[in-house]
Short mmCIF file of C-alpha atoms (C1' of nucleotides) in Angstrom, two decimals:
data_model
loop_
_atom_site.label_atom_id
_atom_site.label_comp_id
_atom_site.label_asym_id
_atom_site.label_seq_id
_atom_site.Cartn_x
_atom_site.Cartn_y
_atom_site.Cartn_z
CA MET A 1 5.29 -5.14 -27.64
CA ALA A 2 8.88 -4.44 -27.27
CA ALA A 3 9.30 -1.80 -24.68
CA HIS A 4 10.75 1.10 -26.53
CA ARG A 5 12.69 3.52 -24.46
CA GLY A 6 10.56 6.45 -25.26
CA LYS A 7 10.04 9.21 -22.81
CA TYR A 8 6.59 8.00 -22.07
CA ALA A 9 7.30 4.32 -22.39
CA THR A 10 7.43 2.31 -19.22
CA PRO A 11 10.70 0.46 -18.68
CA SER A 12 10.05 -3.24 -18.52
CA PHE A 13 12.22 -3.71 -15.48
CA TYR A 14 10.31 -1.20 -13.50
CA ARG A 15 7.16 -2.95 -14.54
CA ARG A 16 8.39 -6.19 -13.06
CA VAL A 17 9.22 -4.46 -9.84
CA TRP A 18 5.84 -2.83 -9.68
CA ALA A 19 4.14 -6.12 -10.48
CA MET A 20 5.91 -7.82 -7.63
CA VAL A 21 5.22 -5.00 -5.22
CA ARG A 22 1.56 -5.24 -6.07
CA LYS A 23 1.60 -8.80 -4.80
CA ILE A 24 2.74 -7.84 -1.34
CA PRO A 25 -0.21 -8.53 0.94
CA ARG A 26 -1.45 -5.99 3.37
CA GLY A 27 0.52 -6.05 6.58
CA LYS A 28 3.58 -7.56 4.90
CA VAL A 29 6.79 -6.04 3.63
CA MET A 30 9.60 -6.82 1.21
CA THR A 31 13.09 -5.45 0.91
CA TYR A 32 14.70 -3.85 -2.12
CA GLY A 33 17.36 -6.51 -2.33
CA GLN A 34 14.83 -9.26 -1.93
CA ILE A 35 12.78 -8.02 -4.82
CA ALA A 36 15.87 -7.60 -6.94
CA GLY A 37 16.95 -11.13 -6.16
CA LEU A 38 13.59 -12.59 -7.04
CA LEU A 39 13.73 -10.74 -10.32
CA GLY A 40 17.04 -12.38 -11.12
CA SER A 41 19.38 -9.55 -10.18
CA PRO A 42 20.45 -9.91 -6.57
CA ARG A 43 22.55 -6.77 -6.77
CA ALA A 44 19.96 -4.55 -8.34
CA ALA A 45 18.51 -3.29 -5.11
CA ARG A 46 19.22 0.25 -6.13
CA ALA A 47 17.30 -0.17 -9.33
CA VAL A 48 14.36 -1.37 -7.29
CA GLY A 49 14.53 1.77 -5.25
CA TYR A 50 14.70 3.70 -8.45
CA ALA A 51 11.58 1.97 -9.65
CA MET A 52 9.83 2.90 -6.45
CA PHE A 53 10.86 6.49 -6.89
CA ASN A 54 9.25 6.47 -10.30
CA THR A 55 6.14 4.81 -9.05
CA GLN A 56 3.08 6.86 -9.67
CA SER A 57 0.44 4.19 -9.77
CA PRO A 58 -1.82 4.07 -6.74
CA ASP A 59 -1.99 0.34 -7.26
CA VAL A 60 1.56 -0.10 -6.13
CA PRO A 61 1.92 -0.30 -2.35
CA TRP A 62 5.28 1.36 -2.32
CA HIS A 63 5.13 1.76 1.42
CA ARG A 64 5.57 -1.99 1.85
CA VAL A 65 9.09 -1.87 0.46
CA ILE A 66 11.79 -1.27 3.03
CA ASN A 67 15.52 -1.82 3.27
CA ALA A 68 17.34 -4.90 4.51
CA LYS A 69 17.73 -3.40 7.94
CA GLY A 70 14.03 -3.41 8.43
CA GLU A 71 13.63 0.31 8.33
CA ILE A 72 12.34 2.95 6.02
CA SER A 73 15.00 4.02 3.58
CA ILE A 74 13.50 7.27 2.53
CA GLY A 75 15.47 10.02 4.10
CA GLY A 76 14.61 12.66 1.63
CA HIS A 77 12.72 15.79 2.38
CA LEU A 78 10.77 15.82 -0.85
CA LEU A 79 9.21 12.49 -0.08
CA ARG A 80 7.44 11.53 3.07
CA PRO A 81 8.99 8.77 5.15
CA ASP A 82 6.46 9.58 7.80
CA GLU A 83 3.66 8.69 5.46
CA GLN A 84 5.22 5.32 4.76
CA ARG A 85 5.53 4.66 8.44
CA ALA A 86 1.95 5.68 9.06
CA ARG A 87 0.71 3.38 6.34
CA LEU A 88 2.63 0.43 7.69
CA LEU A 89 1.45 1.08 11.19
CA ALA A 90 -2.09 1.24 9.87
CA GLU A 91 -1.59 -2.24 8.46
CA GLY A 92 -0.39 -3.56 11.76
CA VAL A 93 3.31 -3.50 11.08
CA ASP A 94 5.20 -2.65 14.22
CA LEU A 95 8.37 -0.81 13.30
CA ALA A 96 9.73 -0.60 16.80
CA ASP A 97 12.42 -3.21 16.29
CA PRO A 98 13.89 -3.28 12.77
CA ARG A 99 15.14 -6.82 13.14
CA GLN A 100 11.73 -7.96 14.21
CA VAL A 101 10.17 -6.25 11.23
CA ILE A 102 12.16 -8.46 8.89
CA ALA A 103 11.60 -11.55 10.98
CA ARG A 104 7.88 -11.15 11.34
CA TYR A 105 6.56 -9.24 8.37
CA ARG A 106 8.80 -10.26 5.51
CA TYR A 107 6.76 -11.59 2.65
CA TRP A 108 7.97 -14.28 0.30
CA PRO A 109 5.86 -14.62 -2.83
CA PRO A 110 4.89 -18.13 -3.90
CA ARG A 111 7.21 -19.77 -6.33
CA PRO A 112 6.08 -19.59 -9.95
CA ARG A 113 6.61 -23.32 -10.21
CA PRO A 114 4.19 -25.08 -7.89
CA THR A 115 3.84 -28.02 -10.23
CA LYS A 116 5.64 -31.22 -9.43
CA ARG A 117 4.74 -30.68 -5.88
"C1'" DG B 1 28.01 5.37 -25.60
"C1'" DG B 2 30.19 7.50 -21.53
"C1'" DT B 3 28.72 9.96 -17.23
"C1'" DT B 4 25.81 10.61 -13.36
"C1'" DT B 5 22.63 9.29 -9.98
"C1'" DG B 6 20.21 6.72 -6.53
"C1'" DA B 7 13.90 5.14 -1.63
"C1'" DC B 8 20.45 -0.37 -1.67
"C1'" DC B 9 23.61 -3.98 0.45
"C1'" DA B 10 27.53 -6.20 2.54
"C1'" DT B 11 31.71 -5.68 4.64
"C1'" DA B 12 35.50 -3.47 7.23
"C1'" DA B 13 37.41 -0.56 10.74
"C1'" DC C 1 27.26 1.26 17.94
"C1'" DT C 2 28.60 4.61 13.62
"C1'" DT C 3 31.14 5.78 9.49
"C1'" DA C 4 33.40 4.72 5.21
"C1'" DT C 5 33.91 2.20 0.93
"C1'" DG C 6 33.27 -0.64 -2.95
"C1'" DG C 7 30.07 -2.92 -5.87
"C1'" DC C 8 26.35 -3.75 -8.58
"C1'" DC C 9 22.38 -2.58 -11.70
"C1'" DA C 10 19.12 0.07 -14.45
"C1'" DA C 11 17.56 4.52 -16.34
"C1'" DA C 12 18.08 9.33 -17.68
"C1'" DC C 13 20.94 12.79 -19.94
#
DNA sequence: GGTTTGACCATAA
DNA sequence: CTTATGGCCAAAC
């Protein structure tokens, strides 16, 4: 099951990112750096963004991933930052105040070690 | 295996 | 407040 780096093989790191993004509940958001940190690489925020760029699975709520400022990072013309905003608004996420977005809607996944209390 | 790129982040001025 | 810069990481070429 080793992830070969074939053209059509899915990079394992991306998979972890996607898996974590899938766990973001509706109406919640996570940041690139946050995801990277939880995956063990606090400085790999860019790679997380890269993973999002390569996301093609409808299962992955890519729109729930924003930057540390609490805003949508997509500035590109090819993509659709407006769509991300619309999706978040549809889930009840108010993007008016970026700081408030982080404070109110940031999602922290449960720790993988709930045992021992 | 070096180079390039990027939907990032923190810091400095 | 905005702009600039360095850093860091993973993947594609």
